[in-house]
Short mmCIF file of C-alpha atoms and ligand atoms in Angstrom, two decimals:
data_model
loop_
_atom_site.label_atom_id
_atom_site.label_comp_id
_atom_site.label_asym_id
_atom_site.label_seq_id
_atom_site.Cartn_x
_atom_site.Cartn_y
_atom_site.Cartn_z
CA MET M 1 -11.44 56.50 2.81
CA LYS M 2 -7.70 56.93 2.28
CA PHE M 3 -4.99 55.25 4.36
CA VAL M 4 -1.48 56.47 5.05
CA PHE M 5 0.91 54.04 6.73
CA ILE M 6 3.93 55.41 8.54
CA THR M 7 6.88 53.08 9.08
CA GLY M 8 10.15 53.66 10.87
CA GLY M 9 13.67 52.89 9.80
CA VAL M 10 17.17 52.69 11.30
CA MET M 11 16.20 53.22 14.93
CA SER M 12 13.31 54.05 17.20
CA SER M 13 12.60 57.29 19.08
CA VAL M 14 13.40 59.53 16.15
CA GLY M 15 10.05 61.28 16.17
CA LYS M 16 7.78 59.06 14.11
CA GLY M 17 4.90 59.92 16.43
CA ILE M 18 5.41 63.66 16.06
CA THR M 19 5.75 63.23 12.29
CA THR M 20 2.50 61.26 12.16
CA ALA M 21 0.71 63.78 14.39
CA SER M 22 2.03 66.60 12.19
CA MET M 23 0.86 65.00 8.94
CA ALA M 24 -2.59 64.30 10.36
CA MET M 25 -2.77 67.85 11.63
CA LEU M 26 -1.81 69.33 8.24
CA PHE M 27 -4.59 67.34 6.56
CA SER M 28 -7.05 68.33 9.24
CA ARG M 29 -6.11 71.96 8.70
CA MET M 30 -6.58 71.47 4.95
CA GLY M 31 -10.17 70.78 5.85
CA TYR M 32 -10.13 66.98 5.69
CA SER M 33 -11.53 64.82 8.42
CA VAL M 34 -8.72 62.68 9.79
CA THR M 35 -7.90 60.18 12.46
CA ALA M 36 -4.62 58.69 13.64
CA ILE M 37 -3.95 55.15 14.81
CA LYS M 38 -0.91 53.90 16.69
CA ILE M 39 0.08 50.28 16.29
CA ASP M 40 2.26 48.85 19.05
CA PRO M 41 3.57 45.43 18.09
CA TYR M 42 4.23 44.32 21.68
CA ILE M 43 2.18 41.51 23.22
CA ASN M 44 0.81 43.58 26.12
CA VAL M 45 -2.87 44.28 25.50
CA ASP M 46 -2.30 47.89 26.46
CA ALA M 47 0.40 50.12 27.92
CA GLY M 48 -1.19 50.12 31.38
CA THR M 49 0.95 47.39 32.89
CA MET M 50 4.26 48.75 31.67
CA ASN M 51 6.81 50.66 33.70
CA PRO M 52 7.28 54.24 32.44
CA TYR M 53 10.99 53.48 32.07
CA MET M 54 10.11 50.88 29.45
CA HIS M 55 7.61 52.83 27.56
CA GLY M 56 7.36 56.43 28.71
CA GLU M 57 4.08 57.81 29.97
CA VAL M 58 0.85 55.85 29.83
CA TYR M 59 -1.60 58.17 28.09
CA VAL M 60 -5.22 57.95 29.21
CA THR M 61 -8.00 58.61 26.71
CA GLU M 62 -11.41 60.06 27.57
CA ASP M 63 -12.98 56.60 27.14
CA GLY M 64 -10.55 55.10 29.66
CA GLY M 65 -7.88 53.51 27.48
CA GLU M 66 -4.33 53.21 28.82
CA THR M 67 -2.49 53.91 25.63
CA ASP M 68 0.81 54.74 24.05
CA LEU M 69 2.07 58.27 24.55
CA ASP M 70 1.81 58.95 20.82
CA LEU M 71 -1.97 59.13 21.25
CA GLY M 72 -1.21 62.17 23.41
CA HIS M 73 0.70 63.80 20.55
CA TYR M 74 -2.15 63.02 18.15
CA GLU M 75 -4.76 64.55 20.46
CA ARG M 76 -2.66 67.64 21.13
CA PHE M 77 -1.84 68.24 17.47
CA LEU M 78 -5.37 67.50 16.25
CA ASP M 79 -7.13 69.19 19.18
CA ARG M 80 -9.50 66.24 19.30
CA ASP M 81 -10.29 63.34 21.62
CA LEU M 82 -9.45 59.93 20.24
CA SER M 83 -10.70 56.56 21.39
CA LYS M 84 -8.77 53.77 23.05
CA GLU M 85 -9.48 51.85 19.84
CA ASN M 86 -6.97 54.15 18.12
CA ASN M 87 -4.19 52.19 19.83
CA ILE M 88 -3.86 48.70 18.35
CA THR M 89 -1.49 46.17 19.93
CA THR M 90 -0.50 42.60 19.14
CA GLY M 91 -2.12 41.67 22.46
CA LYS M 92 -5.48 43.10 21.39
CA VAL M 93 -5.36 41.53 17.92
CA TYR M 94 -4.39 38.05 19.11
CA SER M 95 -6.93 38.11 21.95
CA ARG M 96 -9.68 38.75 19.42
CA VAL M 97 -8.44 36.10 17.01
CA ILE M 98 -8.19 33.51 19.78
CA GLU M 99 -11.63 34.44 21.09
CA LYS M 100 -13.08 33.98 17.61
CA GLU M 101 -11.33 30.66 17.21
CA ARG M 102 -12.79 29.41 20.52
CA ARG M 103 -16.24 30.64 19.50
CA GLY M 104 -15.97 28.57 16.34
CA ASP M 105 -15.89 31.47 13.89
CA TYR M 106 -13.10 29.79 11.92
CA LEU M 107 -14.62 26.32 12.14
CA GLY M 108 -12.79 23.82 9.97
CA GLN M 109 -9.85 26.11 9.30
CA THR M 110 -6.26 26.23 10.44
CA VAL M 111 -5.92 29.68 12.03
CA GLN M 112 -2.80 31.42 10.73
CA ILE M 113 -1.02 34.76 10.79
CA ILE M 114 -1.91 35.19 7.13
CA PRO M 115 -4.85 35.57 6.54
CA HIS M 116 -6.52 35.45 9.98
CA VAL M 117 -4.31 37.77 12.00
CA THR M 118 -3.71 40.11 9.07
CA ASP M 119 -7.46 40.22 8.34
CA GLU M 120 -8.14 41.09 11.96
CA ILE M 121 -5.58 43.90 11.74
CA LYS M 122 -7.07 45.24 8.51
CA ASN M 123 -10.63 45.09 9.82
CA THR M 124 -9.67 46.84 13.04
CA ILE M 125 -7.96 49.67 11.14
CA LYS M 126 -10.92 50.04 8.79
CA LYS M 127 -13.39 50.02 11.67
CA VAL M 128 -11.56 52.79 13.55
CA GLY M 129 -11.51 54.81 10.33
CA LYS M 130 -15.19 54.21 9.68
CA ASP M 131 -16.28 54.95 13.26
CA SER M 132 -14.46 58.26 13.19
CA GLY M 133 -15.84 59.20 9.77
CA ALA M 134 -12.34 60.05 8.54
CA ASP M 135 -11.42 60.96 4.98
CA VAL M 136 -7.82 60.08 5.72
CA VAL M 137 -6.62 57.54 8.30
CA PHE M 138 -3.00 57.84 9.41
CA VAL M 139 -1.60 54.58 10.76
CA GLU M 140 1.74 54.68 12.55
CA ILE M 141 3.41 51.30 12.88
CA GLY M 142 5.52 51.36 16.03
CA GLY M 143 9.04 50.01 16.17
CA THR M 144 11.49 49.74 13.32
CA VAL M 145 11.19 47.91 10.00
CA GLY M 146 12.87 44.53 10.48
CA ASP M 147 11.48 43.87 13.98
CA ILE M 148 10.00 40.36 14.10
CA GLU M 149 6.88 41.41 16.02
CA GLY M 150 6.09 44.13 13.48
CA LEU M 151 5.88 41.75 10.51
CA PRO M 152 2.13 40.90 10.62
CA PHE M 153 1.30 44.62 10.74
CA LEU M 154 3.57 45.45 7.81
CA GLU M 155 2.06 42.55 5.90
CA ALA M 156 -1.43 43.91 6.61
CA ALA M 157 -0.26 47.36 5.49
CA ARG M 158 1.06 45.84 2.26
CA GLN M 159 -2.27 44.11 1.60
CA PHE M 160 -4.12 47.42 1.93
CA MET M 161 -2.59 48.59 -1.34
CA VAL M 162 -3.70 45.39 -3.07
CA ASP M 163 -7.21 45.62 -1.59
CA MET M 164 -7.87 49.31 -2.09
CA GLY M 165 -5.70 50.44 -4.99
CA PRO M 166 -2.75 52.82 -5.21
CA SER M 167 -4.78 56.04 -5.15
CA ASN M 168 -6.20 55.15 -1.74
CA VAL M 169 -3.08 54.07 0.11
CA ALA M 170 0.29 55.73 0.70
CA TYR M 171 3.40 54.69 2.60
CA VAL M 172 5.59 57.19 4.37
CA HIS M 173 8.90 55.91 5.67
CA VAL M 174 10.48 57.91 8.48
CA ALA M 175 14.14 57.03 8.92
CA TYR M 176 17.17 58.46 10.59
CA VAL M 177 20.08 59.97 8.70
CA PRO M 178 23.02 60.48 11.05
CA VAL M 179 25.63 63.17 10.61
CA LEU M 180 29.20 61.99 11.03
CA PRO M 181 30.76 64.24 13.65
CA GLN M 182 34.28 63.98 12.15
CA THR M 183 33.30 65.26 8.71
CA GLY M 184 29.86 66.82 9.25
CA GLU M 185 28.60 64.58 6.45
CA HIS M 186 25.11 63.04 6.21
CA LYS M 187 25.30 59.24 6.00
CA THR M 188 22.41 57.71 4.08
CA LYS M 189 23.42 54.04 4.08
CA PRO M 190 21.38 52.99 7.15
CA LEU M 191 18.31 54.63 5.60
CA GLN M 192 18.94 52.86 2.29
CA HIS M 193 19.05 49.54 4.09
CA SER M 194 15.82 50.23 5.91
CA VAL M 195 14.13 50.92 2.57
CA TYR M 196 15.48 47.61 1.19
CA GLU M 197 14.06 45.85 4.25
CA LEU M 198 10.68 47.49 3.62
CA ARG M 199 10.75 46.43 -0.04
CA ARG M 200 11.60 42.88 0.93
CA ILE M 201 8.22 42.84 2.68
CA GLY M 202 6.65 44.23 -0.48
CA ILE M 203 6.20 47.89 0.45
CA GLN M 204 7.67 50.63 -1.72
CA PRO M 205 7.52 53.94 0.19
CA ASN M 206 5.90 56.89 -1.58
CA LEU M 207 7.57 59.48 0.62
CA ILE M 208 10.75 59.25 2.65
CA VAL M 209 11.02 61.53 5.66
CA ALA M 210 14.64 61.88 6.68
CA ARG M 211 15.05 62.67 10.36
CA SER M 212 18.39 64.22 10.94
CA PRO M 213 20.21 66.70 13.15
CA ARG M 214 20.42 69.09 10.18
CA HIS M 215 18.59 69.83 6.92
CA LEU M 216 19.60 67.60 4.01
CA SER M 217 21.33 69.17 1.03
CA LEU M 218 19.91 68.60 -2.45
CA SER M 219 22.72 66.16 -3.27
CA VAL M 220 21.93 64.04 -0.20
CA LYS M 221 18.25 64.10 -1.12
CA ARG M 222 19.15 62.97 -4.65
CA LYS M 223 21.11 60.05 -3.31
CA ILE M 224 18.23 58.93 -1.06
CA ALA M 225 15.82 59.36 -3.97
CA LEU M 226 17.96 57.22 -6.25
CA TYR M 227 18.36 54.34 -3.80
CA GLY M 228 14.86 54.67 -2.41
CA SER M 229 13.22 54.77 -5.88
CA VAL M 230 11.25 57.95 -5.25
CA PRO M 231 11.34 61.34 -6.99
CA VAL M 232 13.69 63.78 -5.28
CA GLU M 233 10.75 65.97 -4.10
CA ALA M 234 9.47 62.95 -2.22
CA VAL M 235 12.49 63.03 0.07
CA ILE M 236 11.44 65.24 2.94
CA SER M 237 13.99 66.83 5.19
CA ASN M 238 12.85 66.82 8.81
CA PRO M 239 15.70 68.13 10.94
CA ASP M 240 15.78 68.43 14.73
CA SER M 241 13.49 71.22 15.75
CA PRO M 242 13.60 73.55 18.75
CA SER M 243 9.91 72.73 19.29
CA ILE M 244 7.86 69.67 18.43
CA TYR M 245 5.07 72.08 17.47
CA LYS M 246 7.26 73.47 14.69
CA VAL M 247 7.44 70.11 12.89
CA PRO M 248 4.15 70.54 10.95
CA ILE M 249 5.43 73.89 9.70
CA GLN M 250 8.73 72.28 8.61
CA LEU M 251 6.89 69.49 6.81
CA HIS M 252 4.61 72.00 5.12
CA GLU M 253 7.63 73.98 3.91
CA GLU M 254 8.99 70.76 2.39
CA ARG M 255 5.62 70.35 0.62
CA LEU M 256 4.92 66.99 2.21
CA ASP M 257 1.22 67.83 2.57
CA ILE M 258 0.75 68.83 -1.07
CA GLN M 259 2.56 65.78 -2.40
CA LEU M 260 0.72 63.36 -0.15
CA ALA M 261 -2.64 64.89 -1.06
CA LYS M 262 -1.87 64.50 -4.77
CA MET M 263 -0.77 60.89 -4.31
CA LEU M 264 -4.09 60.16 -2.66
CA GLY M 265 -6.06 61.93 -5.39
CA LEU M 266 -7.14 64.68 -2.99
CA GLU M 267 -7.23 68.37 -3.70
CA ALA M 268 -4.03 69.93 -2.28
CA ARG M 269 -5.45 72.79 -0.23
CA GLU M 270 -3.43 75.29 1.74
CA PRO M 271 -3.56 74.25 5.42
CA GLU M 272 -4.78 76.93 7.81
CA LEU M 273 -1.78 77.39 10.10
CA GLY M 274 -2.13 81.00 11.33
CA ASP M 275 -2.85 80.42 15.03
CA TRP M 276 -0.40 77.50 15.14
CA ARG M 277 2.45 79.60 13.71
CA GLU M 278 1.65 82.29 16.24
CA PHE M 279 1.84 79.74 19.06
CA VAL M 280 5.23 78.45 17.87
CA GLU M 281 6.57 81.99 17.44
CA LYS M 282 5.51 82.87 20.96
CA GLN M 283 6.97 79.66 22.32
CA LEU M 284 10.34 80.25 20.68
CA SER M 285 10.58 83.98 21.50
CA ASP M 286 13.06 85.27 23.99
CA ASN M 287 10.61 85.04 26.90
CA PRO M 288 11.29 85.56 30.59
CA ARG M 289 12.18 82.21 32.17
CA VAL M 290 10.61 80.39 35.08
CA ARG M 291 11.71 77.15 36.72
CA ILE M 292 9.27 74.41 37.54
CA GLY M 293 10.25 71.67 39.94
CA MET M 294 9.12 68.26 38.69
CA VAL M 295 8.92 66.12 41.80
CA GLY M 296 8.80 62.40 41.01
CA LYS M 297 10.74 59.21 40.68
CA TYR M 298 10.92 58.48 36.99
CA THR M 299 12.73 61.74 36.38
CA SER M 300 15.64 60.26 34.43
CA LEU M 301 13.29 59.51 31.55
CA HIS M 302 11.48 62.77 30.89
CA ASP M 303 9.01 60.99 28.59
CA SER M 304 7.48 59.46 31.73
CA TYR M 305 5.71 62.75 32.37
CA ILE M 306 5.34 64.01 28.82
CA SER M 307 1.73 65.23 29.05
CA ILE M 308 2.50 67.18 32.23
CA ARG M 309 5.51 68.76 30.57
CA GLU M 310 3.44 69.70 27.53
CA ALA M 311 0.62 71.08 29.71
CA VAL M 312 3.21 73.35 31.33
CA VAL M 313 4.46 74.39 27.87
CA HIS M 314 0.92 75.26 26.73
CA ALA M 315 0.28 77.32 29.86
CA SER M 316 3.69 78.98 29.60
CA VAL M 317 3.08 80.14 26.04
CA LYS M 318 -0.26 81.57 27.14
CA GLU M 319 1.52 83.52 29.89
CA GLY M 320 4.40 84.59 27.64
CA VAL M 321 7.11 82.80 29.62
CA THR M 322 9.44 79.91 28.93
CA SER M 323 9.45 77.16 31.55
CA GLU M 324 12.59 75.29 32.39
CA PHE M 325 12.23 72.06 34.30
CA LYS M 326 14.18 71.07 37.35
CA TRP M 327 13.80 67.30 37.70
CA ILE M 328 13.70 66.40 41.36
CA GLU M 329 14.29 62.69 41.94
CA THR M 330 12.50 61.90 45.20
CA THR M 331 14.56 58.74 45.73
CA ASP M 332 17.57 61.08 46.14
CA VAL M 333 15.68 63.08 48.76
CA GLU M 334 14.65 59.90 50.54
CA LYS M 335 18.22 58.58 50.59
CA GLY M 336 19.50 61.90 51.98
CA ARG M 337 21.49 62.71 48.82
CA LEU M 338 19.45 65.89 48.40
CA SER M 339 17.67 67.94 51.05
CA PRO M 340 14.08 69.01 50.34
CA GLU M 341 15.12 72.66 50.59
CA GLU M 342 17.96 72.14 48.10
CA ALA M 343 15.53 70.29 45.87
CA LEU M 344 13.27 73.35 45.71
CA GLU M 345 16.08 75.87 45.36
CA GLY M 346 15.51 78.26 42.46
CA VAL M 347 12.12 76.79 41.71
CA GLY M 348 9.12 79.07 41.12
CA GLY M 349 6.60 76.29 41.65
CA ALA M 350 6.53 72.54 42.15
CA ILE M 351 4.46 69.86 40.47
CA ILE M 352 4.06 66.75 42.60
CA LEU M 353 3.97 64.05 39.95
CA PRO M 354 1.83 60.91 39.71
CA GLY M 355 3.25 57.57 40.71
CA PHE M 356 2.86 54.11 42.14
CA GLY M 357 4.47 52.23 45.00
CA ALA M 358 6.78 52.98 47.87
CA ARG M 359 10.04 54.02 46.26
CA GLY M 360 10.46 57.77 46.51
CA ALA M 361 7.21 58.33 48.43
CA GLU M 362 8.88 59.54 51.64
CA GLY M 363 11.09 61.83 49.58
CA LYS M 364 8.02 63.23 47.90
CA ILE M 365 6.37 63.87 51.26
CA SER M 366 9.44 65.79 52.50
CA VAL M 367 9.48 67.97 49.39
CA ILE M 368 5.74 68.68 49.82
CA ARG M 369 6.39 69.74 53.40
CA ALA M 370 9.17 72.08 52.30
CA ALA M 371 6.90 73.58 49.61
CA ARG M 372 4.04 74.08 52.06
CA GLU M 373 6.25 75.63 54.70
CA GLY M 374 8.22 77.69 52.21
CA GLY M 375 5.17 79.06 50.39
CA VAL M 376 6.22 77.53 47.04
CA PRO M 377 3.25 77.23 44.63
CA LEU M 378 2.29 73.57 44.48
CA LEU M 379 0.25 71.48 42.08
CA GLY M 380 -0.29 67.85 43.05
CA ILE M 381 -1.40 65.33 40.45
CA CYS M 382 -3.05 62.02 41.41
CA PHE M 383 -0.41 60.32 43.63
CA GLY M 384 0.71 63.93 44.13
CA LEU M 385 -2.65 64.66 45.78
CA GLN M 386 -2.44 61.51 47.84
CA MET M 387 1.02 62.36 49.20
CA THR M 388 -0.06 65.99 49.78
CA VAL M 389 -2.87 64.70 52.00
CA VAL M 390 -0.49 62.32 53.81
CA GLU M 391 1.94 65.19 54.48
CA PHE M 392 -0.87 67.41 55.75
CA ALA M 393 -2.24 64.67 57.99
CA ARG M 394 1.17 63.98 59.51
CA ASN M 395 2.53 67.48 59.94
CA VAL M 396 -0.53 69.69 60.32
CA LEU M 397 -3.04 67.32 61.92
CA GLY M 398 -0.28 65.61 63.87
CA LEU M 399 -1.39 62.11 62.86
CA LYS M 400 1.90 60.33 63.27
CA ASP M 401 2.67 57.70 60.61
CA ALA M 402 -0.38 58.59 58.53
CA HIS M 403 -0.04 57.03 55.10
CA SER M 404 -1.65 55.55 52.05
CA THR M 405 -2.50 51.86 52.39
CA GLU M 406 -0.88 51.39 48.96
CA ILE M 407 2.45 51.97 50.69
CA ASP M 408 1.82 51.05 54.31
CA PRO M 409 -1.15 48.69 54.63
CA ARG M 410 -0.82 48.73 58.43
CA THR M 411 -0.66 52.50 58.98
CA PRO M 412 -2.57 53.66 62.09
CA HIS M 413 -4.03 56.52 60.01
CA PRO M 414 -4.99 55.34 56.53
CA VAL M 415 -5.77 58.78 55.10
CA ILE M 416 -5.56 57.29 51.59
CA THR M 417 -7.34 53.97 51.04
CA ILE M 418 -8.29 51.73 48.20
CA LEU M 419 -11.48 52.62 46.33
CA GLU M 420 -14.39 50.50 47.50
CA GLU M 421 -14.94 48.96 44.06
CA GLN M 422 -11.24 48.09 43.76
CA LYS M 423 -11.16 45.86 46.83
CA ASN M 424 -11.92 42.65 44.99
CA VAL M 425 -10.08 43.41 41.79
CA GLU M 426 -7.69 40.57 40.94
CA TYR M 427 -6.46 41.34 37.45
CA LEU M 428 -4.29 44.42 37.31
CA GLY M 429 -4.59 45.16 33.58
CA GLY M 430 -7.14 47.82 32.64
CA THR M 431 -8.95 47.72 35.98
CA MET M 432 -8.12 51.08 37.57
CA ARG M 433 -10.65 53.91 37.72
CA LEU M 434 -9.91 55.10 34.21
CA GLY M 435 -10.89 57.89 31.87
CA GLY M 436 -13.17 60.91 31.99
CA TYR M 437 -15.42 61.38 35.02
CA GLU M 438 -17.54 64.35 36.03
CA ILE M 439 -16.33 66.49 38.91
CA GLU M 440 -18.52 68.93 40.83
CA LEU M 441 -16.60 72.00 41.90
CA VAL M 442 -17.43 73.69 45.18
CA LYS M 443 -18.58 77.30 44.80
CA GLY M 444 -16.37 79.88 46.45
CA THR M 445 -13.17 77.80 46.09
CA MET M 446 -10.12 78.75 44.05
CA VAL M 447 -10.59 75.74 41.81
CA HIS M 448 -14.16 76.81 41.04
CA SER M 449 -12.96 80.29 40.00
CA ILE M 450 -10.15 78.81 37.94
CA TYR M 451 -12.42 76.57 35.89
CA GLY M 452 -15.30 79.06 35.98
CA ARG M 453 -17.76 76.15 35.94
CA ASP M 454 -19.78 74.03 38.33
CA VAL M 455 -19.11 70.71 36.63
CA ILE M 456 -16.03 69.67 34.69
CA VAL M 457 -14.76 66.40 33.24
CA GLU M 458 -11.15 65.34 33.80
CA ARG M 459 -9.44 62.01 33.16
CA HIS M 460 -8.38 59.55 35.83
CA ARG M 461 -6.06 56.63 36.47
CA HIS M 462 -6.01 55.42 40.05
CA ARG M 463 -7.06 52.77 42.58
CA TYR M 464 -6.76 54.79 45.79
CA GLU M 465 -8.60 57.81 47.14
CA VAL M 466 -8.82 60.11 50.18
CA ASN M 467 -10.37 58.14 53.03
CA PRO M 468 -13.82 59.72 53.64
CA LYS M 469 -13.33 59.28 57.39
CA TYR M 470 -10.59 61.91 57.47
CA ILE M 471 -12.22 64.57 55.30
CA GLY M 472 -13.80 66.44 58.23
CA LYS M 473 -10.50 66.72 60.09
CA LEU M 474 -8.58 67.77 57.00
CA GLU M 475 -11.12 70.47 56.19
CA ASP M 476 -11.20 71.76 59.76
CA ALA M 477 -7.45 72.26 59.55
CA GLY M 478 -7.76 74.25 56.32
CA LEU M 479 -7.30 71.66 53.56
CA LYS M 480 -10.58 72.28 51.78
CA VAL M 481 -12.14 69.82 49.37
CA SER M 482 -12.90 71.93 46.31
CA GLY M 483 -14.05 69.19 43.93
CA TRP M 484 -16.09 66.01 44.37
CA SER M 485 -16.68 63.26 41.87
CA LYS M 486 -20.29 63.27 40.77
CA GLU M 487 -20.64 59.54 41.26
CA GLY M 488 -19.88 58.36 44.75
CA LYS M 489 -18.66 61.67 46.22
CA ARG M 490 -14.95 61.03 46.14
CA VAL M 491 -12.39 63.75 46.72
CA GLU M 492 -11.21 65.13 43.38
CA PHE M 493 -9.57 68.43 44.36
CA VAL M 494 -8.15 69.85 47.57
CA GLU M 495 -6.79 73.32 48.21
CA TYR M 496 -5.07 74.91 51.18
CA LYS M 497 -6.40 78.30 52.09
CA ASN M 498 -3.32 79.56 53.93
CA HIS M 499 -1.15 79.35 50.87
CA ARG M 500 -0.80 81.39 47.67
CA PHE M 501 -1.35 78.38 45.41
CA TYR M 502 -1.67 74.94 46.90
CA ILE M 503 -3.93 72.72 44.86
CA ALA M 504 -3.92 68.99 44.33
CA THR M 505 -6.16 66.80 42.24
CA GLN M 506 -6.93 63.10 42.01
CA ALA M 507 -7.42 63.61 38.27
CA HIS M 508 -4.93 64.10 35.43
CA PRO M 509 -5.92 67.42 33.82
CA GLU M 510 -2.72 67.34 31.71
CA PHE M 511 -4.29 64.80 29.36
CA LYS M 512 -6.76 67.43 28.16
CA SER M 513 -4.35 70.31 27.72
CA ARG M 514 -3.92 71.45 24.12
CA PRO M 515 -1.41 73.93 22.70
CA LEU M 516 -4.04 76.57 21.99
CA LYS M 517 -6.29 75.59 24.92
CA PRO M 518 -4.16 75.11 28.01
CA SER M 519 -5.62 73.17 30.92
CA PRO M 520 -7.13 75.77 33.30
CA ILE M 521 -5.46 74.33 36.38
CA TYR M 522 -1.97 74.28 34.82
CA TRP M 523 -2.56 77.75 33.47
CA ALA M 524 -3.56 79.02 36.92
CA PHE M 525 -0.49 77.34 38.42
CA LEU M 526 1.73 79.11 35.88
CA ARG M 527 0.10 82.41 36.77
CA ALA M 528 0.86 81.81 40.42
CA VAL M 529 4.46 80.94 39.50
CA THR M 530 4.82 84.21 37.60
CA GLY M 531 3.36 86.17 40.51
CA LYS M 532 -0.03 86.89 38.93
CA SER M 533 -3.48 86.21 40.29
CA PRO M 534 -4.21 82.57 39.52
CA VAL M 535 -7.95 83.04 39.25
CA ASP M 536 -8.11 85.72 36.56
CA LEU M 537 -7.82 83.57 33.48
CA ALA M 538 -8.57 85.73 30.45
CA ARG M 539 -10.38 82.99 28.56
N1 LIG Y 1 -0.90 54.85 42.89
C1 LIG Y 1 -2.00 55.74 43.06
C2 LIG Y 1 -3.34 55.06 42.86
O1 LIG Y 1 -3.40 54.01 42.30
C3 LIG Y 1 -1.87 56.97 42.15
C4 LIG Y 1 -1.90 56.66 40.70
C5 LIG Y 1 -1.41 57.79 39.83
O2 LIG Y 1 -0.70 58.68 40.29
N2 LIG Y 1 -1.78 57.78 38.57
O3 LIG Y 1 -4.34 55.59 43.26
#
């Protein structure tokens, strides 16, 4: 098994995750079996308890992990499900070390960062690699070189080379090279310093990926090569791209794949990129445009809803359109800064986004009402379903003050209530209904025709559900339940018959959407937005 460690320099959020996903994808398309691991040096055990503003979206894996959003990039680029074990955090590592210490596994020893914590890190990485049967394991170390919390992970990465030998381990350093606006000149000094910092820890990068607004010239590459102690070909230019899906193609053109394969003693095969290139070409063509309203409360950080955005992109490419997003902040609607009708102006369809808590909920409900009354295609996701049901109960069934008990525990009409098994849950970390669950679709419904199957599996992340006591009334008024969970008969999908496209789901189908295999429900939504029949998916 070969290991590639990806480190970051200069600053975060420069696309290390996309670069890692792209490298793994190139190797997978060379015919190697690969896996990708994300290391998050924070002390949280997982991303589940973090606010999206802190961390972006919480990505849910099929096996119910609440992980870093980079896992989403890996799955989308590799077209493969990964496990929650592919996200390693300081919290997870230390919990295990402390558990072992209490059990007496280290009896007689002083437990230390080196070797106990670093051993735990190394063993975890090796285990994930082994369990996935990978030829090449890509390990992205989150954060930036020089961060205190990242040190044990970098130390473990350094030891890998000592343990396994240079032909089995490679280091790829992804660092930012700014362009000075006054002169248009690339400035390499920050990158140089990040390489020095890496060397201080004992890691000499094999490849340096320079993220920059523009391509690097040969002279800039030479300078980075000289200071970074790598051959000039090992400096890879990775400029801003109009599409994240174009990055693997850019890296391939810079021969990153061939060089990395050679370094690892692997045959440098030509990656099979035909369908991927076609996808990117279609995405970047001059397509007709549609506008999708994104109705939520974390709209100022678009990464909060990254999988939903990507699911729309995948569906849009399939339909030959380009989607533009109109971010509708429901707090603004709630505070009267924006009317629901204004919010939906110019929008071909609205996605009612997931969420937690009271802020923005009333605003969301008003926008749902406007979409229902105005015939705007609507797709509700998780909390989006819950608020769709609340709106329907209030304004169609006439149940005044109907609500979810998450927001109003004393509502006279609790149309959304806590799941039975959640009632006694005390710890909030990792205890929601999480991951893939089977859903039975009801024959004769729109959702059944869209999926074209009786049973599907979608991923979940929630504590609340539609109150079974209200299902009869909702259905009588036309809000049909079109999907039930196989275990326990919970509401998974609803659809409104008197509307062109009005579907909401308790699940998160966006987590399973892939560039070349769009999620059926998002695809159908996009068809409705473009005025086509949503049920005729030419699979
Ligand atoms: N807050 C809601 C629940 O816990 C919805 C969660 C979500 O949208 N992911 O059920």
